[in-house]
Short mmCIF file of C-alpha atoms and ligand atoms in Angstrom, two decimals:
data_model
loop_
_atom_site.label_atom_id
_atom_site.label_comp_id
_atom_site.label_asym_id
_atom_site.label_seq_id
_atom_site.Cartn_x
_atom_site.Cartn_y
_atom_site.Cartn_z
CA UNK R 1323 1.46 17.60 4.65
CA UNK R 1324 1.52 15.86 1.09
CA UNK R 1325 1.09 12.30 0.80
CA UNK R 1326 4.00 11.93 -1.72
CA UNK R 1327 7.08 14.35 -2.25
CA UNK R 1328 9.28 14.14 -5.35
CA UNK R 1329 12.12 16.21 -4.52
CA UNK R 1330 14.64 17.44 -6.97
CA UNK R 1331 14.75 13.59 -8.02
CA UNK R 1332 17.30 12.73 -10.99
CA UNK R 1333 17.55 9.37 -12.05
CA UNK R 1334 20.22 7.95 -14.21
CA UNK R 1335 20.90 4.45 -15.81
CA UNK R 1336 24.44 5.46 -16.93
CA UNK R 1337 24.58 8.54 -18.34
CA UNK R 1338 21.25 8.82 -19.74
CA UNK R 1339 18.92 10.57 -17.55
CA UNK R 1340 15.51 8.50 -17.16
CA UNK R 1341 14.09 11.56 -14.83
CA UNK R 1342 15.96 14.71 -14.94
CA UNK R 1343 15.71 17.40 -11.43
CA UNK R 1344 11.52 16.72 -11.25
CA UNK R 1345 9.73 17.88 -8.22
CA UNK R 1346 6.14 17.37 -7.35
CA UNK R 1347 3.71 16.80 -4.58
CA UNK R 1348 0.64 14.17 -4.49
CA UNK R 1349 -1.96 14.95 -1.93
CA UNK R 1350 -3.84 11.98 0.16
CA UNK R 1351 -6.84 11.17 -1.92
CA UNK R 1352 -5.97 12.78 -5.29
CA UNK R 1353 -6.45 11.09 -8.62
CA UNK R 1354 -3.33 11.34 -10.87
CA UNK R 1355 -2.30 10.73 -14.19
CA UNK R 1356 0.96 10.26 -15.56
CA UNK R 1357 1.19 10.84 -19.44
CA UNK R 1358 3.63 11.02 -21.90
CA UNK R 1359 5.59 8.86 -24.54
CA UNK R 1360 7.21 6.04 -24.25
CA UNK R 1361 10.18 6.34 -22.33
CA UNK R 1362 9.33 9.46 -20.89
CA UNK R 1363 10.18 8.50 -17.34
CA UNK R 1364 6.62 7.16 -16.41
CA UNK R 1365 7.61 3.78 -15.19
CA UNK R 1366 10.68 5.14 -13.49
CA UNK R 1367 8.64 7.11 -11.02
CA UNK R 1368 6.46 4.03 -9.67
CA UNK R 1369 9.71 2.51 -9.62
CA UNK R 1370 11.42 4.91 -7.05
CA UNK R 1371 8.33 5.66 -5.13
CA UNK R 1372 7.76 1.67 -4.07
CA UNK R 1373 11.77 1.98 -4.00
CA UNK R 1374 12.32 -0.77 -6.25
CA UNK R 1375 15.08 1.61 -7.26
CA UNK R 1376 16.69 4.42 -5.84
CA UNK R 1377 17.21 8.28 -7.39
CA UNK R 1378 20.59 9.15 -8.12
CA UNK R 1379 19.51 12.62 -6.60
CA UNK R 1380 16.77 14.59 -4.32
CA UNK R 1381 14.84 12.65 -1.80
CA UNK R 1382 11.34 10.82 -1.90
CA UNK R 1383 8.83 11.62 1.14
CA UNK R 1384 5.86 9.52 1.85
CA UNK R 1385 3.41 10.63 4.61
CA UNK R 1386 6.83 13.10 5.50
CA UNK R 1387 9.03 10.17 5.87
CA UNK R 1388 12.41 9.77 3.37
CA UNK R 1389 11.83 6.38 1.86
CA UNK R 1390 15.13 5.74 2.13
CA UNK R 1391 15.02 5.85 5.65
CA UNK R 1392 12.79 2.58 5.56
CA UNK R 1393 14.72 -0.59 7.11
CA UNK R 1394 14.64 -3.28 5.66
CA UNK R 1395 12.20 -4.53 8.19
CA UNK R 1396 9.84 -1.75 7.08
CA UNK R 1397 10.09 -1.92 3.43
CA UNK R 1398 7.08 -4.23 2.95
CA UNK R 1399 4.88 -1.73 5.41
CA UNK R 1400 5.51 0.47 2.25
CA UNK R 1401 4.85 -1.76 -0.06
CA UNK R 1402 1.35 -2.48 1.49
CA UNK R 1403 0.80 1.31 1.79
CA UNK R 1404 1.82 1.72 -1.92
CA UNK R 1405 0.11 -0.71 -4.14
CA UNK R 1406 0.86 -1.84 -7.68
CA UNK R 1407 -1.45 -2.85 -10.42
CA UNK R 1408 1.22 -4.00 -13.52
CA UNK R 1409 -0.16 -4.48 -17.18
CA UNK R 1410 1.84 -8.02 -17.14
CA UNK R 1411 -0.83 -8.92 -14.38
CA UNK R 1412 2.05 -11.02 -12.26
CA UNK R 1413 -0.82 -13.35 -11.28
CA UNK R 1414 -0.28 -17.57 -10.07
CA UNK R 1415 -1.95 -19.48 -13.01
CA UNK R 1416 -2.54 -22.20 -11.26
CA UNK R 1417 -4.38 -20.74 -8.11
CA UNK R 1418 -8.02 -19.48 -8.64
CA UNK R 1419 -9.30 -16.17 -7.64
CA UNK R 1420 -9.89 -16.42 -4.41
CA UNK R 1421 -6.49 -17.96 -3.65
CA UNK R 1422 -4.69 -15.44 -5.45
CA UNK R 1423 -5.78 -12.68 -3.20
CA UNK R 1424 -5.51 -14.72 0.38
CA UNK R 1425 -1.80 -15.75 -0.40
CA UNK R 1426 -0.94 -11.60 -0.82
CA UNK R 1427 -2.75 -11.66 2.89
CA UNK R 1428 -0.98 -15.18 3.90
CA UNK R 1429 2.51 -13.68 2.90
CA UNK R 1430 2.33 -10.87 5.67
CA UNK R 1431 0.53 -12.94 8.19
CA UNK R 1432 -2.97 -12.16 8.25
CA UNK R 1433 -5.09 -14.83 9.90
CA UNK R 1434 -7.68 -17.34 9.07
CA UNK R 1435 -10.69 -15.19 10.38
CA UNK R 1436 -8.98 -11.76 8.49
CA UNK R 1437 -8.83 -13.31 4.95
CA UNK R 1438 -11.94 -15.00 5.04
CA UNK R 1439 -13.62 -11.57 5.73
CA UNK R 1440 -11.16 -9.59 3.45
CA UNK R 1441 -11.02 -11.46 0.46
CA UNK R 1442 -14.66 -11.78 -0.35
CA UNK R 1443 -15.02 -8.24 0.32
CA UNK R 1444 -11.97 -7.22 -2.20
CA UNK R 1445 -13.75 -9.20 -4.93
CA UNK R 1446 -17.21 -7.75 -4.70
CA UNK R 1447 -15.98 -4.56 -4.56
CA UNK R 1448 -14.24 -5.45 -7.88
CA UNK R 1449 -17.05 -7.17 -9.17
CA UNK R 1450 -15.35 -10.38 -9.06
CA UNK R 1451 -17.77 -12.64 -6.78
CA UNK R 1452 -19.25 -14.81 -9.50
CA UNK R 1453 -15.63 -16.30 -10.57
CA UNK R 1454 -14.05 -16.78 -6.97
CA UNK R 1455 -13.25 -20.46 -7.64
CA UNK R 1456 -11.81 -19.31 -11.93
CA UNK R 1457 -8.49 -19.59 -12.54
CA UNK R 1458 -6.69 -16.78 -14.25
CA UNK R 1459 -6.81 -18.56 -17.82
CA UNK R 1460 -10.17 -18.80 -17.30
CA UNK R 1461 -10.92 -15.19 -16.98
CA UNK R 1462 -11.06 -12.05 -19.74
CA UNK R 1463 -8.39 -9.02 -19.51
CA UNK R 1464 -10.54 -6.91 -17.94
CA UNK R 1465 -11.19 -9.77 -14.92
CA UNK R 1466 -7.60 -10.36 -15.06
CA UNK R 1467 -6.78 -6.52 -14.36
CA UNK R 1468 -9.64 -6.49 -11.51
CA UNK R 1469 -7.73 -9.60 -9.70
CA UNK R 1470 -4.53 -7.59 -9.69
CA UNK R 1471 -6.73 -4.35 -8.23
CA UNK R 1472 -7.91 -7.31 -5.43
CA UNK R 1473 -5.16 -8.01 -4.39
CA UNK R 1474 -3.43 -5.25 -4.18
CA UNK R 1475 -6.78 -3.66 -2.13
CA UNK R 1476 -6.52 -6.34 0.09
CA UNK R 1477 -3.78 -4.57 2.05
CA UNK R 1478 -5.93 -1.53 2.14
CA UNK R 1479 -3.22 0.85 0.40
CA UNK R 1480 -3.12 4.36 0.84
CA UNK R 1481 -1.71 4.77 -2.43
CA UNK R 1482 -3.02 2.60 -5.54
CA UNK R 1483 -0.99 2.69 -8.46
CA UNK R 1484 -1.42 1.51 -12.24
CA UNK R 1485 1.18 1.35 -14.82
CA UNK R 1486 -0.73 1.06 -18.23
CA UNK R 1487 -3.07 -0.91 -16.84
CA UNK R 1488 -5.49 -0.65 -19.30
CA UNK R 1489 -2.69 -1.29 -21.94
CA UNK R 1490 -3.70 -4.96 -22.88
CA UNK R 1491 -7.24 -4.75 -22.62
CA UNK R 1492 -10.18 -3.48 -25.02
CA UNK R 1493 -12.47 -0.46 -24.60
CA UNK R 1494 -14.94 -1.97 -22.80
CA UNK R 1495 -12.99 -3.31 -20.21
CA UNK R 1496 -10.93 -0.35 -19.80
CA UNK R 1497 -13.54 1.48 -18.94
CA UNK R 1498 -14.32 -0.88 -16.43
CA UNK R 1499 -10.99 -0.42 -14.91
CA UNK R 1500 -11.03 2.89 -15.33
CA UNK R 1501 -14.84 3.27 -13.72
CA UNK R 1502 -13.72 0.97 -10.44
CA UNK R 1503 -10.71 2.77 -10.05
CA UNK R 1504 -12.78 6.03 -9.66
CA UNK R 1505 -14.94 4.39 -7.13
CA UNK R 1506 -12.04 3.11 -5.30
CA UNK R 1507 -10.61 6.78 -5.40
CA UNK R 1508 -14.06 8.12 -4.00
CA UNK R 1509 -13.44 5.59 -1.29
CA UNK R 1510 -10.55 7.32 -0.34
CA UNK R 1511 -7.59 5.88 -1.96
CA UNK R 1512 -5.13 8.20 -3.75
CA UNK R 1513 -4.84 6.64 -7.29
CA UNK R 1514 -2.20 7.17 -9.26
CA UNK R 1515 -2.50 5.91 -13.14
CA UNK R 1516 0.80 5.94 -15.74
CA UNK R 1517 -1.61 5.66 -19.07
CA UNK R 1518 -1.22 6.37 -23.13
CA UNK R 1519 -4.68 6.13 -22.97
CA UNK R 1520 -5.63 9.61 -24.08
CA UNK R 1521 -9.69 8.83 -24.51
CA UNK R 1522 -9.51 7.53 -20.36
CA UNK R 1523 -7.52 10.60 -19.22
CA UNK R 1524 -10.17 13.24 -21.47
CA UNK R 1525 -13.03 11.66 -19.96
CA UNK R 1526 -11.94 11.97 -16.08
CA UNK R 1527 -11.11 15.42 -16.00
CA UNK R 1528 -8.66 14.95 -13.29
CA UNK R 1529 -4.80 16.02 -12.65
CA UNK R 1530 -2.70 15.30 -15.48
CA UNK R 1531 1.17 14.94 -14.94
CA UNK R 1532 3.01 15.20 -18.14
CA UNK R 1533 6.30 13.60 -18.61
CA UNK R 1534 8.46 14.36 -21.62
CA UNK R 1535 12.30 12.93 -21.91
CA UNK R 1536 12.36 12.93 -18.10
CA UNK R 1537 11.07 16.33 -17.12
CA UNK R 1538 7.45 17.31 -16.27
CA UNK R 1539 6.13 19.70 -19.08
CA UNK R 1540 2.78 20.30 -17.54
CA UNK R 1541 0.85 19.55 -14.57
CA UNK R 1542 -3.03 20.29 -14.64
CA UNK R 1543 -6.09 19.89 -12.41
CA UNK R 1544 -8.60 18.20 -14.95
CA UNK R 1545 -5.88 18.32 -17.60
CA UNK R 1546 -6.15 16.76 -21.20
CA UNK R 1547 -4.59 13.85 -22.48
CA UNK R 1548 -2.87 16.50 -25.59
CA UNK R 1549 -2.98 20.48 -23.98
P1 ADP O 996 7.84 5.14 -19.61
O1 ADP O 996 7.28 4.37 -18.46
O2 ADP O 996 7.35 6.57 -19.63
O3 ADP O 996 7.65 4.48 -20.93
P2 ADP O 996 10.38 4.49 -18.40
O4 ADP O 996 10.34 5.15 -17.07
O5 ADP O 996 10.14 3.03 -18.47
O6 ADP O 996 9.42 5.28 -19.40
O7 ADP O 996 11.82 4.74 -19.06
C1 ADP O 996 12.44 6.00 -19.14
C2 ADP O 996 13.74 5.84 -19.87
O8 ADP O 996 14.68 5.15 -19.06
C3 ADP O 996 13.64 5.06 -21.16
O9 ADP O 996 14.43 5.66 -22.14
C4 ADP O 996 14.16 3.69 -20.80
O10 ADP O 996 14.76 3.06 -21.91
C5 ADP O 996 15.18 4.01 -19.73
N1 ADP O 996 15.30 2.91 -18.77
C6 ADP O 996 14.31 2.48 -17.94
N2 ADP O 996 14.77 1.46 -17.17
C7 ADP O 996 16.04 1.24 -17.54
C8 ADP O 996 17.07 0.31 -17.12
N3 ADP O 996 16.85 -0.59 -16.15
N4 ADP O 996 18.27 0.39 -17.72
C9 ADP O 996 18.52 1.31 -18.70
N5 ADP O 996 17.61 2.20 -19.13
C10 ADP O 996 16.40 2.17 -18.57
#
């Protein structure tokens, strides 16, 4: 069974089709990228899959369940499963590091003893130990980026998702990001990247989902960023 099913999905903000009838499976553990221009429907996919928004047509599956069939109730058990790394960060200036991963963890629950272990363990595994007590203004874009992977780790995701999340940040960082989120995929994680970034996607030689004007024009194992 695939992790993630696109079905016949058609998406439409009036009558302008932001994904147009695409279809296409994700296996657990896979590394993914999603390429193509601007407006080529990237963005609306991680949008429909965490069901921020729903397809106009076709049907979503994750782990073989519709994700419209989630209740309310069990919408943020998918949102744990699926997690989102955003090039806008969306991180609380004025908690530090550590804080900003244990309030993800306080928000669903988790106890004293289960942040104190998880938390330090997110941030070493993202190389963030040495600035637990920083606050975001206080760290580079690459550390900033590596806080958002934290936290969203913290909920151990199946899925791990990044929309241009090398976007804001320079080379060397990128490849930072782009080095962890390898290791986190070797971990186990399916990771699925949305990138212009055609240097990153060259280098990894992994499956390359093309989007153009809403369709999917290609779709390679260890694709290039311009084939
Ligand atoms: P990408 O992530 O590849 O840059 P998007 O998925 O963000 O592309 O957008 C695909 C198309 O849908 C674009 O033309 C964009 O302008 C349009 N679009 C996205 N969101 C909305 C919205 N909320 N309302 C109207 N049009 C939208």
């Amino acid at each position: 069974m695939s992790q993630i099913e696109f079905i016949n999905i058609t998406k439409q903000y009036g009558n302008f089709k932001a994904l147009d009838n695409i279809s296409f499976t994700i296996n657990n553990g896979e590394f993914i990228f999603l390429v193509g221009p601007s407006g080529a429907g990237k963005s609306t996919i991680i949008k429909l899959l965490i069901r921020e928004e729903l397809s106009d047509a076709g049907e979503i599956l994750f782990n073989g369940k519709n994700i419209r069939e989630f209740t309310q109730k069990e919408m943020p058990d998918l949102r744990r499963k699926i997690g989102v790394v955003f090039q806008d960060f969306k991180l609380l200036n004025s908690k530090n590091v550590f804080e900003n991963v244990s309030i993800a963890l306080e928000v669903v629950n988790s106890s004293e003893t289960e942040i104190k272990s998880i938390v330090p363990n997110v941030l070493n595994l993202v190389g963030l130990t040495d600035k637990i007590l920083s606050f975001p203004k206080q760290l580079s874009g690459g550390e900033r980026q590596r806080l958002c992977i934290a936290r969203a780790l913290a909920h151990e995701p199946d899925v791990l998702i990044a929309d241009e999340a090398t976007g804001n940040i320079d080379p060397d960082a990128s490849q930072e990001i782009l080095d962890l989120l390898g290791k986190i995929n070797s971990l186990g994680t399916t990771v699925i990247m949305a990138t212009h970034d055609e240097r990153m996607v060259d280098q990894m030689k992994k499956r390359v989902l093309r989007l153009d004007k809403g369709s999917i024009i290609s779709d390679k194992k260890g694709g290039k960023y311009r084939e």
